Amino acid sequence: MLSADPILILELLVLGCVSGFLAGLLGIGGGMLLVPALTFVASAQGYATDYVVKMAVATSLATILFTSLSSVRAHHKRGAVRWEVVKLLAPGIVAGSLLGAQIARLLSTRMLALVFAVFVTYSAIQMFIDKKPKPSRQLPQGIGMFTAGNIIGTLSSLVGAGGGFISVPFMAWCNVPIHTAVATSSALGFPIALAGTIGYVFSGWNLQAAPAESFGYLYLPALVLISVTSVIFAPLGASAAHRLQVRQLKRAFAVLLFVLAAYMASKGLAA
């Protein structure tokens, strides 16, 4: 995929800068940007259509391992992460992320791209409308949090994201302040990424179409280049998140998701 192409290497480094900044700013792990971008790059390099979207999802998830740690450190310093929420959601998230990777293995590229577009569009609409939750609504407990975590993990693993496109609206709906929701979502990105990456490595282990530098669906050169710059820019995004107005943050989140959903929908329909 890299072919010692300096332009392509530079593009991946810049992509890491942008995705890292967005991970810190919006709590989305950068995956909403990385999956369409890596799909485009892999397609341009001539990889098999049946492989590129799953490779993009797996590689995106793996980069979140690094951006999540970097951005959550910055948010934690500001006391914005609700660790009790992370602990309650994490078991369901891990189970869901492993399940999502196995579901993705069975889906065609067309279907996976369309699944990505549908769920991202739904999340964008919810954020853009900015419908206020009932003042009395609170986060669930016990089985409710496990179920929520399972849904977040499954869908995040399917689309290669850190879960912010579901967990941020979910927490905001339960009256968690948006800045706190973004910070907590950054922490949730790590278990999603770890379980999802493991699932994609095993589900794609015997692929004939995979490049030599791959582990299953995970493409290592892109992972390394993107991670190098993303971990530097994630704290900058986290710092910016605490300076923005709530409405600005939600609208920025929504506009980004609309654009990326449209690209993946076009990719799926063309497959």
PDB file of C-alpha atoms in Angstrom:
ATOM      1  CA  MET A   1       0.000   0.000   0.000  1.00  0.00           C
ATOM      2  CA  LEU A   2       2.842   2.411   0.784  1.00  0.00           C
ATOM      3  CA  SER A   3       5.171   1.341  -2.061  1.00  0.00           C
ATOM      4  CA  ALA A   4       7.839   3.694  -0.612  1.00  0.00           C
ATOM      5  CA  ASP A   5       5.760   6.566  -1.983  1.00  0.00           C
ATOM      6  CA  PRO A   6       6.761   9.704  -0.027  1.00  0.00           C
ATOM      7  CA  ILE A   7       3.523  11.486  -0.943  1.00  0.00           C
ATOM      8  CA  LEU A   8       1.437   8.623   0.400  1.00  0.00           C
ATOM      9  CA  ILE A   9       3.533   8.465   3.561  1.00  0.00           C
ATOM     10  CA  LEU A  10       3.016  12.205   4.072  1.00  0.00           C
ATOM     11  CA  GLU A  11      -0.735  11.811   3.502  1.00  0.00           C
ATOM     12  CA  LEU A  12      -0.952   9.123   6.194  1.00  0.00           C
ATOM     13  CA  LEU A  13       1.040  11.248   8.639  1.00  0.00           C
ATOM     14  CA  VAL A  14      -1.293  14.209   8.018  1.00  0.00           C
ATOM     15  CA  LEU A  15      -4.283  11.899   8.386  1.00  0.00           C
ATOM     16  CA  GLY A  16      -2.906  10.939  11.797  1.00  0.00           C
ATOM     17  CA  CYS A  17      -2.703  14.620  12.769  1.00  0.00           C
ATOM     18  CA  VAL A  18      -6.317  15.266  11.802  1.00  0.00           C
ATOM     19  CA  SER A  19      -7.727  12.053  13.288  1.00  0.00           C
ATOM     20  CA  GLY A  20      -5.820  12.550  16.535  1.00  0.00           C
ATOM     21  CA  PHE A  21      -7.094  16.114  16.888  1.00  0.00           C
ATOM     22  CA  LEU A  22     -10.676  14.965  16.250  1.00  0.00           C
ATOM     23  CA  ALA A  23     -10.270  12.144  18.763  1.00  0.00           C
ATOM     24  CA  GLY A  24      -9.472  14.650  21.466  1.00  0.00           C
ATOM     25  CA  LEU A  25     -11.972  17.266  20.292  1.00  0.00           C
ATOM     26  CA  LEU A  26     -15.028  15.085  19.711  1.00  0.00           C
ATOM     27  CA  GLY A  27     -14.293  11.826  21.529  1.00  0.00           C
ATOM     28  CA  ILE A  28     -14.845   9.796  18.339  1.00  0.00           C
ATOM     29  CA  GLY A  29     -11.451   8.097  18.215  1.00  0.00           C
ATOM     30  CA  GLY A  30     -10.811   9.501  14.754  1.00  0.00           C
ATOM     31  CA  GLY A  31     -12.450   6.425  13.209  1.00  0.00           C
ATOM     32  CA  MET A  32     -15.222   8.331  11.491  1.00  0.00           C
ATOM     33  CA  LEU A  33     -12.534  10.060   9.440  1.00  0.00           C
ATOM     34  CA  LEU A  34     -10.068   7.190   9.130  1.00  0.00           C
ATOM     35  CA  VAL A  35     -12.404   4.566   7.695  1.00  0.00           C
ATOM     36  CA  PRO A  36     -13.448   6.628   4.636  1.00  0.00           C
ATOM     37  CA  ALA A  37      -9.890   7.950   4.177  1.00  0.00           C
ATOM     38  CA  LEU A  38      -8.224   4.536   4.410  1.00  0.00           C
ATOM     39  CA  THR A  39     -10.896   3.037   2.152  1.00  0.00           C
ATOM     40  CA  PHE A  40     -10.047   5.674  -0.440  1.00  0.00           C
ATOM     41  CA  VAL A  41      -6.267   5.117  -0.080  1.00  0.00           C
ATOM     42  CA  ALA A  42      -6.504   1.324  -0.257  1.00  0.00           C
ATOM     43  CA  SER A  43      -8.819   1.465  -3.270  1.00  0.00           C
ATOM     44  CA  ALA A  44      -6.403   3.811  -5.054  1.00  0.00           C
ATOM     45  CA  GLN A  45      -3.614   1.299  -4.435  1.00  0.00           C
ATOM     46  CA  GLY A  46      -5.584  -1.403  -6.214  1.00  0.00           C
ATOM     47  CA  TYR A  47      -6.508  -3.709  -3.334  1.00  0.00           C
ATOM     48  CA  ALA A  48      -9.449  -6.059  -3.746  1.00  0.00           C
ATOM     49  CA  THR A  49     -12.830  -4.415  -3.206  1.00  0.00           C
ATOM     50  CA  ASP A  50     -13.900  -7.180  -0.836  1.00  0.00           C
ATOM     51  CA  TYR A  51     -10.930  -6.370   1.400  1.00  0.00           C
ATOM     52  CA  VAL A  52     -10.500  -2.590   1.548  1.00  0.00           C
ATOM     53  CA  VAL A  53     -13.378  -1.542   3.822  1.00  0.00           C
ATOM     54  CA  LYS A  54     -12.673  -4.253   6.391  1.00  0.00           C
ATOM     55  CA  MET A  55      -8.970  -3.375   6.304  1.00  0.00           C
ATOM     56  CA  ALA A  56      -9.853   0.299   6.856  1.00  0.00           C
ATOM     57  CA  VAL A  57     -12.129  -0.576   9.794  1.00  0.00           C
ATOM     58  CA  ALA A  58      -9.537  -2.853  11.444  1.00  0.00           C
ATOM     59  CA  THR A  59      -6.668  -0.390  11.005  1.00  0.00           C
ATOM     60  CA  SER A  60      -8.813   2.484  12.241  1.00  0.00           C
ATOM     61  CA  LEU A  61      -9.692   0.549  15.391  1.00  0.00           C
ATOM     62  CA  ALA A  62      -6.025  -0.224  16.061  1.00  0.00           C
ATOM     63  CA  THR A  63      -5.028   3.454  15.845  1.00  0.00           C
ATOM     64  CA  ILE A  64      -7.637   4.233  18.504  1.00  0.00           C
ATOM     65  CA  LEU A  65      -5.549   2.213  20.968  1.00  0.00           C
ATOM     66  CA  PHE A  66      -3.020   5.042  20.822  1.00  0.00           C
ATOM     67  CA  THR A  67      -5.227   8.099  20.328  1.00  0.00           C
ATOM     68  CA  SER A  68      -7.550   7.035  23.135  1.00  0.00           C
ATOM     69  CA  LEU A  69      -4.710   6.856  25.657  1.00  0.00           C
ATOM     70  CA  SER A  70      -3.341  10.188  24.514  1.00  0.00           C
ATOM     71  CA  SER A  71      -6.638  12.097  24.531  1.00  0.00           C
ATOM     72  CA  VAL A  72      -8.004  10.572  27.727  1.00  0.00           C
ATOM     73  CA  ARG A  73      -4.845  11.589  29.584  1.00  0.00           C
ATOM     74  CA  ALA A  74      -5.502  15.203  28.622  1.00  0.00           C
ATOM     75  CA  HIS A  75      -9.195  14.988  29.592  1.00  0.00           C
ATOM     76  CA  HIS A  76      -8.364  13.246  32.894  1.00  0.00           C
ATOM     77  CA  LYS A  77      -6.069  16.099  33.901  1.00  0.00           C
ATOM     78  CA  ARG A  78      -9.116  18.366  33.707  1.00  0.00           C
ATOM     79  CA  GLY A  79     -11.186  15.973  35.815  1.00  0.00           C
ATOM     80  CA  ALA A  80     -13.679  15.499  32.976  1.00  0.00           C
ATOM     81  CA  VAL A  81     -13.698  11.666  32.723  1.00  0.00           C
ATOM     82  CA  ARG A  82     -16.423   9.829  34.647  1.00  0.00           C
ATOM     83  CA  TRP A  83     -14.529   6.648  35.430  1.00  0.00           C
ATOM     84  CA  GLU A  84     -17.499   5.024  37.166  1.00  0.00           C
ATOM     85  CA  VAL A  85     -19.374   5.201  33.832  1.00  0.00           C
ATOM     86  CA  VAL A  86     -16.369   3.689  32.020  1.00  0.00           C
ATOM     87  CA  LYS A  87     -16.305   0.761  34.473  1.00  0.00           C
ATOM     88  CA  LEU A  88     -20.022   0.094  34.042  1.00  0.00           C
ATOM     89  CA  LEU A  89     -19.960   0.230  30.224  1.00  0.00           C
ATOM     90  CA  ALA A  90     -16.631  -1.548  29.624  1.00  0.00           C
ATOM     91  CA  PRO A  91     -17.771  -5.214  30.069  1.00  0.00           C
ATOM     92  CA  GLY A  92     -20.590  -4.838  27.551  1.00  0.00           C
ATOM     93  CA  ILE A  93     -18.313  -2.889  25.214  1.00  0.00           C
ATOM     94  CA  VAL A  94     -15.674  -5.640  25.136  1.00  0.00           C
ATOM     95  CA  ALA A  95     -18.271  -8.338  24.433  1.00  0.00           C
ATOM     96  CA  GLY A  96     -19.918  -6.226  21.755  1.00  0.00           C
ATOM     97  CA  SER A  97     -16.635  -5.308  20.063  1.00  0.00           C
ATOM     98  CA  LEU A  98     -15.626  -8.950  19.701  1.00  0.00           C
ATOM     99  CA  LEU A  99     -19.071  -9.756  18.303  1.00  0.00           C
ATOM    100  CA  GLY A 100     -18.984  -6.844  15.868  1.00  0.00           C
ATOM    101  CA  ALA A 101     -15.722  -8.020  14.308  1.00  0.00           C
ATOM    102  CA  GLN A 102     -17.217 -11.444  13.635  1.00  0.00           C
ATOM    103  CA  ILE A 103     -20.368  -9.940  12.128  1.00  0.00           C
ATOM    104  CA  ALA A 104     -18.218  -7.743   9.864  1.00  0.00           C
ATOM    105  CA  ARG A 105     -16.394 -10.836   8.582  1.00  0.00           C
ATOM    106  CA  LEU A 106     -19.704 -12.188   7.271  1.00  0.00           C
ATOM    107  CA  LEU A 107     -20.834  -8.932   5.636  1.00  0.00           C
ATOM    108  CA  SER A 108     -19.998  -7.887   2.076  1.00  0.00           C
ATOM    109  CA  THR A 109     -18.084  -4.665   1.459  1.00  0.00           C
ATOM    110  CA  ARG A 110     -21.270  -3.105   0.097  1.00  0.00           C
ATOM    111  CA  MET A 111     -23.292  -3.975   3.182  1.00  0.00           C
ATOM    112  CA  LEU A 112     -20.574  -2.932   5.637  1.00  0.00           C
ATOM    113  CA  ALA A 113     -20.178   0.459   3.942  1.00  0.00           C
ATOM    114  CA  LEU A 114     -23.944   1.026   4.016  1.00  0.00           C
ATOM    115  CA  VAL A 115     -24.157  -0.010   7.689  1.00  0.00           C
ATOM    116  CA  PHE A 116     -21.465   2.571   8.404  1.00  0.00           C
ATOM    117  CA  ALA A 117     -23.381   5.271   6.522  1.00  0.00           C
ATOM    118  CA  VAL A 118     -26.757   4.542   8.164  1.00  0.00           C
ATOM    119  CA  PHE A 119     -25.574   4.571  11.759  1.00  0.00           C
ATOM    120  CA  VAL A 120     -23.344   7.591  11.305  1.00  0.00           C
ATOM    121  CA  THR A 121     -26.173   9.533   9.640  1.00  0.00           C
ATOM    122  CA  TYR A 122     -28.520   8.684  12.502  1.00  0.00           C
ATOM    123  CA  SER A 123     -25.964   9.893  15.038  1.00  0.00           C
ATOM    124  CA  ALA A 124     -25.387  13.099  13.070  1.00  0.00           C
ATOM    125  CA  ILE A 125     -29.118  13.884  12.967  1.00  0.00           C
ATOM    126  CA  GLN A 126     -29.456  13.372  16.722  1.00  0.00           C
ATOM    127  CA  MET A 127     -26.520  15.660  17.443  1.00  0.00           C
ATOM    128  CA  PHE A 128     -27.592  18.340  14.962  1.00  0.00           C
ATOM    129  CA  ILE A 129     -31.180  18.495  16.249  1.00  0.00           C
ATOM    130  CA  ASP A 130     -29.779  18.812  19.770  1.00  0.00           C
ATOM    131  CA  LYS A 131     -33.021  17.625  21.336  1.00  0.00           C
ATOM    132  CA  LYS A 132     -32.957  18.270  25.048  1.00  0.00           C
ATOM    133  CA  PRO A 133     -33.376  15.216  27.314  1.00  0.00           C
ATOM    134  CA  LYS A 134     -35.887  15.157  30.131  1.00  0.00           C
ATOM    135  CA  PRO A 135     -34.350  16.750  33.231  1.00  0.00           C
ATOM    136  CA  SER A 136     -35.068  13.610  35.258  1.00  0.00           C
ATOM    137  CA  ARG A 137     -33.393  11.172  32.842  1.00  0.00           C
ATOM    138  CA  GLN A 138     -30.270   9.511  34.255  1.00  0.00           C
ATOM    139  CA  LEU A 139     -27.808   6.851  33.148  1.00  0.00           C
ATOM    140  CA  PRO A 140     -29.126   3.307  33.688  1.00  0.00           C
ATOM    141  CA  GLN A 141     -27.455   0.842  36.035  1.00  0.00           C
ATOM    142  CA  GLY A 142     -26.595  -2.866  36.010  1.00  0.00           C
ATOM    143  CA  ILE A 143     -27.969  -4.751  33.008  1.00  0.00           C
ATOM    144  CA  GLY A 144     -29.004  -1.477  31.367  1.00  0.00           C
ATOM    145  CA  MET A 145     -25.410  -0.264  31.223  1.00  0.00           C
ATOM    146  CA  PHE A 146     -24.161  -3.670  30.040  1.00  0.00           C
ATOM    147  CA  THR A 147     -26.733  -3.643  27.248  1.00  0.00           C
ATOM    148  CA  ALA A 148     -25.821  -0.084  26.275  1.00  0.00           C
ATOM    149  CA  GLY A 149     -22.133  -1.013  26.278  1.00  0.00           C
ATOM    150  CA  ASN A 150     -22.835  -4.081  24.154  1.00  0.00           C
ATOM    151  CA  ILE A 151     -24.640  -2.007  21.530  1.00  0.00           C
ATOM    152  CA  ILE A 152     -21.912   0.646  21.537  1.00  0.00           C
ATOM    153  CA  GLY A 153     -19.179  -1.988  21.209  1.00  0.00           C
ATOM    154  CA  THR A 154     -20.881  -3.967  18.442  1.00  0.00           C
ATOM    155  CA  LEU A 155     -21.650  -0.972  16.240  1.00  0.00           C
ATOM    156  CA  SER A 156     -18.276   0.657  16.901  1.00  0.00           C
ATOM    157  CA  SER A 157     -16.448  -2.509  15.905  1.00  0.00           C
ATOM    158  CA  LEU A 158     -18.549  -2.753  12.747  1.00  0.00           C
ATOM    159  CA  VAL A 159     -17.657   0.768  11.612  1.00  0.00           C
ATOM    160  CA  GLY A 160     -14.141   1.134  13.053  1.00  0.00           C
ATOM    161  CA  ALA A 161     -14.852   3.962  15.465  1.00  0.00           C
ATOM    162  CA  GLY A 162     -14.115   4.668  19.096  1.00  0.00           C
ATOM    163  CA  GLY A 163     -17.796   4.609  19.997  1.00  0.00           C
ATOM    164  CA  GLY A 164     -18.265   8.351  20.381  1.00  0.00           C
ATOM    165  CA  PHE A 165     -20.864   8.482  17.607  1.00  0.00           C
ATOM    166  CA  ILE A 166     -23.124   6.441  19.917  1.00  0.00           C
ATOM    167  CA  SER A 167     -21.768   6.945  23.428  1.00  0.00           C
ATOM    168  CA  VAL A 168     -21.655  10.765  23.273  1.00  0.00           C
ATOM    169  CA  PRO A 169     -25.332  11.124  22.186  1.00  0.00           C
ATOM    170  CA  PHE A 170     -26.303   8.358  24.658  1.00  0.00           C
ATOM    171  CA  MET A 171     -24.653  10.104  27.600  1.00  0.00           C
ATOM    172  CA  ALA A 172     -25.945  13.515  26.507  1.00  0.00           C
ATOM    173  CA  TRP A 173     -29.467  11.994  26.302  1.00  0.00           C
ATOM    174  CA  CYS A 174     -28.988  10.901  29.927  1.00  0.00           C
ATOM    175  CA  ASN A 175     -28.104  14.458  30.982  1.00  0.00           C
ATOM    176  CA  VAL A 176     -24.339  14.005  31.113  1.00  0.00           C
ATOM    177  CA  PRO A 177     -22.753  17.381  30.128  1.00  0.00           C
ATOM    178  CA  ILE A 178     -21.363  17.287  26.586  1.00  0.00           C
ATOM    179  CA  HIS A 179     -17.764  17.989  27.597  1.00  0.00           C
ATOM    180  CA  THR A 180     -17.924  15.192  30.177  1.00  0.00           C
ATOM    181  CA  ALA A 181     -19.529  12.865  27.626  1.00  0.00           C
ATOM    182  CA  VAL A 182     -16.739  13.564  25.106  1.00  0.00           C
ATOM    183  CA  ALA A 183     -14.050  12.985  27.739  1.00  0.00           C
ATOM    184  CA  THR A 184     -15.643   9.745  28.968  1.00  0.00           C
ATOM    185  CA  SER A 185     -16.109   8.559  25.398  1.00  0.00           C
ATOM    186  CA  SER A 186     -12.363   8.976  24.847  1.00  0.00           C
ATOM    187  CA  ALA A 187     -11.733   6.536  27.695  1.00  0.00           C
ATOM    188  CA  LEU A 188     -14.264   4.071  26.276  1.00  0.00           C
ATOM    189  CA  GLY A 189     -12.373   4.050  22.981  1.00  0.00           C
ATOM    190  CA  PHE A 190      -9.570   1.863  24.370  1.00  0.00           C
ATOM    191  CA  PRO A 191     -11.594  -1.286  25.261  1.00  0.00           C
ATOM    192  CA  ILE A 192     -13.524  -0.920  21.998  1.00  0.00           C
ATOM    193  CA  ALA A 193     -10.301  -0.709  20.002  1.00  0.00           C
ATOM    194  CA  LEU A 194      -8.535  -3.526  21.835  1.00  0.00           C
ATOM    195  CA  ALA A 195     -11.353  -6.062  21.563  1.00  0.00           C
ATOM    196  CA  GLY A 196     -12.256  -5.013  18.010  1.00  0.00           C
ATOM    197  CA  THR A 197      -8.660  -5.201  16.769  1.00  0.00           C
ATOM    198  CA  ILE A 198      -8.207  -8.683  18.222  1.00  0.00           C
ATOM    199  CA  GLY A 199     -11.450  -9.757  16.562  1.00  0.00           C
ATOM    200  CA  TYR A 200     -10.402  -8.431  13.123  1.00  0.00           C
ATOM    201  CA  VAL A 201      -6.934 -10.007  13.356  1.00  0.00           C
ATOM    202  CA  PHE A 202      -8.417 -13.447  13.964  1.00  0.00           C
ATOM    203  CA  SER A 203     -11.348 -13.150  11.544  1.00  0.00           C
ATOM    204  CA  GLY A 204      -8.990 -12.184   8.694  1.00  0.00           C
ATOM    205  CA  TRP A 205      -6.060 -14.436   9.567  1.00  0.00           C
ATOM    206  CA  ASN A 206      -6.169 -16.735   6.492  1.00  0.00           C
ATOM    207  CA  LEU A 207      -7.052 -14.140   3.872  1.00  0.00           C
ATOM    208  CA  GLN A 208      -5.449 -14.744   0.479  1.00  0.00           C
ATOM    209  CA  ALA A 209      -5.879 -11.131  -0.699  1.00  0.00           C
ATOM    210  CA  ALA A 210      -4.159  -9.549   2.309  1.00  0.00           C
ATOM    211  CA  PRO A 211      -0.848  -7.654   1.830  1.00  0.00           C
ATOM    212  CA  ALA A 212       2.297  -9.239   3.225  1.00  0.00           C
ATOM    213  CA  GLU A 213       2.505  -6.613   5.994  1.00  0.00           C
ATOM    214  CA  SER A 214      -0.952  -7.454   7.372  1.00  0.00           C
ATOM    215  CA  PHE A 215      -2.123  -9.323  10.430  1.00  0.00           C
ATOM    216  CA  GLY A 216      -5.572 -10.461   9.389  1.00  0.00           C
ATOM    217  CA  TYR A 217      -7.391  -7.300   8.316  1.00  0.00           C
ATOM    218  CA  LEU A 218      -4.927  -5.074  10.190  1.00  0.00           C
ATOM    219  CA  TYR A 219      -2.413  -3.248   7.938  1.00  0.00           C
ATOM    220  CA  LEU A 220       0.665  -2.419  10.009  1.00  0.00           C
ATOM    221  CA  PRO A 221       2.447   0.303   7.958  1.00  0.00           C
ATOM    222  CA  ALA A 222      -0.639   2.531   7.940  1.00  0.00           C
ATOM    223  CA  LEU A 223      -1.176   1.861  11.654  1.00  0.00           C
ATOM    224  CA  VAL A 224       2.371   2.963  12.519  1.00  0.00           C
ATOM    225  CA  LEU A 225       2.373   6.135  10.405  1.00  0.00           C
ATOM    226  CA  ILE A 226      -1.050   7.324  11.528  1.00  0.00           C
ATOM    227  CA  SER A 227      -0.383   6.560  15.201  1.00  0.00           C
ATOM    228  CA  VAL A 228       2.893   8.504  15.255  1.00  0.00           C
ATOM    229  CA  THR A 229       1.181  11.837  14.624  1.00  0.00           C
ATOM    230  CA  SER A 230      -2.248  11.105  16.091  1.00  0.00           C
ATOM    231  CA  VAL A 231      -0.904  10.698  19.634  1.00  0.00           C
ATOM    232  CA  ILE A 232       0.711  14.132  19.371  1.00  0.00           C
ATOM    233  CA  PHE A 233      -2.428  15.915  18.183  1.00  0.00           C
ATOM    234  CA  ALA A 234      -5.019  14.153  20.392  1.00  0.00           C
ATOM    235  CA  PRO A 235      -4.155  16.263  23.507  1.00  0.00           C
ATOM    236  CA  LEU A 236      -4.437  19.429  21.393  1.00  0.00           C
ATOM    237  CA  GLY A 237      -7.970  18.432  20.408  1.00  0.00           C
ATOM    238  CA  ALA A 238      -8.840  17.650  24.024  1.00  0.00           C
ATOM    239  CA  SER A 239      -7.642  21.090  25.072  1.00  0.00           C
ATOM    240  CA  ALA A 240      -9.715  22.741  22.331  1.00  0.00           C
ATOM    241  CA  ALA A 241     -12.824  20.789  23.396  1.00  0.00           C
ATOM    242  CA  HIS A 242     -12.865  22.511  26.776  1.00  0.00           C
ATOM    243  CA  ARG A 243     -12.756  25.965  25.171  1.00  0.00           C
ATOM    244  CA  LEU A 244     -15.680  25.502  22.767  1.00  0.00           C
ATOM    245  CA  GLN A 245     -19.351  26.159  23.404  1.00  0.00           C
ATOM    246  CA  VAL A 246     -21.631  23.111  23.759  1.00  0.00           C
ATOM    247  CA  ARG A 247     -23.685  23.961  20.666  1.00  0.00           C
ATOM    248  CA  GLN A 248     -20.544  24.504  18.574  1.00  0.00           C
ATOM    249  CA  LEU A 249     -19.177  21.146  19.650  1.00  0.00           C
ATOM    250  CA  LYS A 250     -22.363  19.262  18.774  1.00  0.00           C
ATOM    251  CA  ARG A 251     -22.758  21.004  15.419  1.00  0.00           C
ATOM    252  CA  ALA A 252     -19.110  20.330  14.494  1.00  0.00           C
ATOM    253  CA  PHE A 253     -19.630  16.672  15.387  1.00  0.00           C
ATOM    254  CA  ALA A 254     -22.802  16.445  13.279  1.00  0.00           C
ATOM    255  CA  VAL A 255     -21.424  18.164  10.151  1.00  0.00           C
ATOM    256  CA  LEU A 256     -18.377  15.905  10.137  1.00  0.00           C
ATOM    257  CA  LEU A 257     -20.530  12.792  10.405  1.00  0.00           C
ATOM    258  CA  PHE A 258     -22.876  13.867   7.582  1.00  0.00           C
ATOM    259  CA  VAL A 259     -19.969  14.310   5.161  1.00  0.00           C
ATOM    260  CA  LEU A 260     -18.320  11.002   5.978  1.00  0.00           C
ATOM    261  CA  ALA A 261     -21.590   9.069   5.919  1.00  0.00           C
ATOM    262  CA  ALA A 262     -22.300  10.387   2.414  1.00  0.00           C
ATOM    263  CA  TYR A 263     -18.911   9.198   1.158  1.00  0.00           C
ATOM    264  CA  MET A 264     -19.305   5.704   2.565  1.00  0.00           C
ATOM    265  CA  ALA A 265     -22.853   5.450   1.212  1.00  0.00           C
ATOM    266  CA  SER A 266     -21.560   6.260  -2.269  1.00  0.00           C
ATOM    267  CA  LYS A 267     -18.811   3.672  -1.827  1.00  0.00           C
ATOM    268  CA  GLY A 268     -21.302   1.027  -0.767  1.00  0.00           C
ATOM    269  CA  LEU A 269     -23.732   1.728  -3.593  1.00  0.00           C
ATOM    270  CA  ALA A 270     -20.898   1.579  -6.143  1.00  0.00           C
ATOM    271  CA  ALA A 271     -19.561  -1.757  -4.873  1.00  0.00           C
TER     272      ALA A 271
END
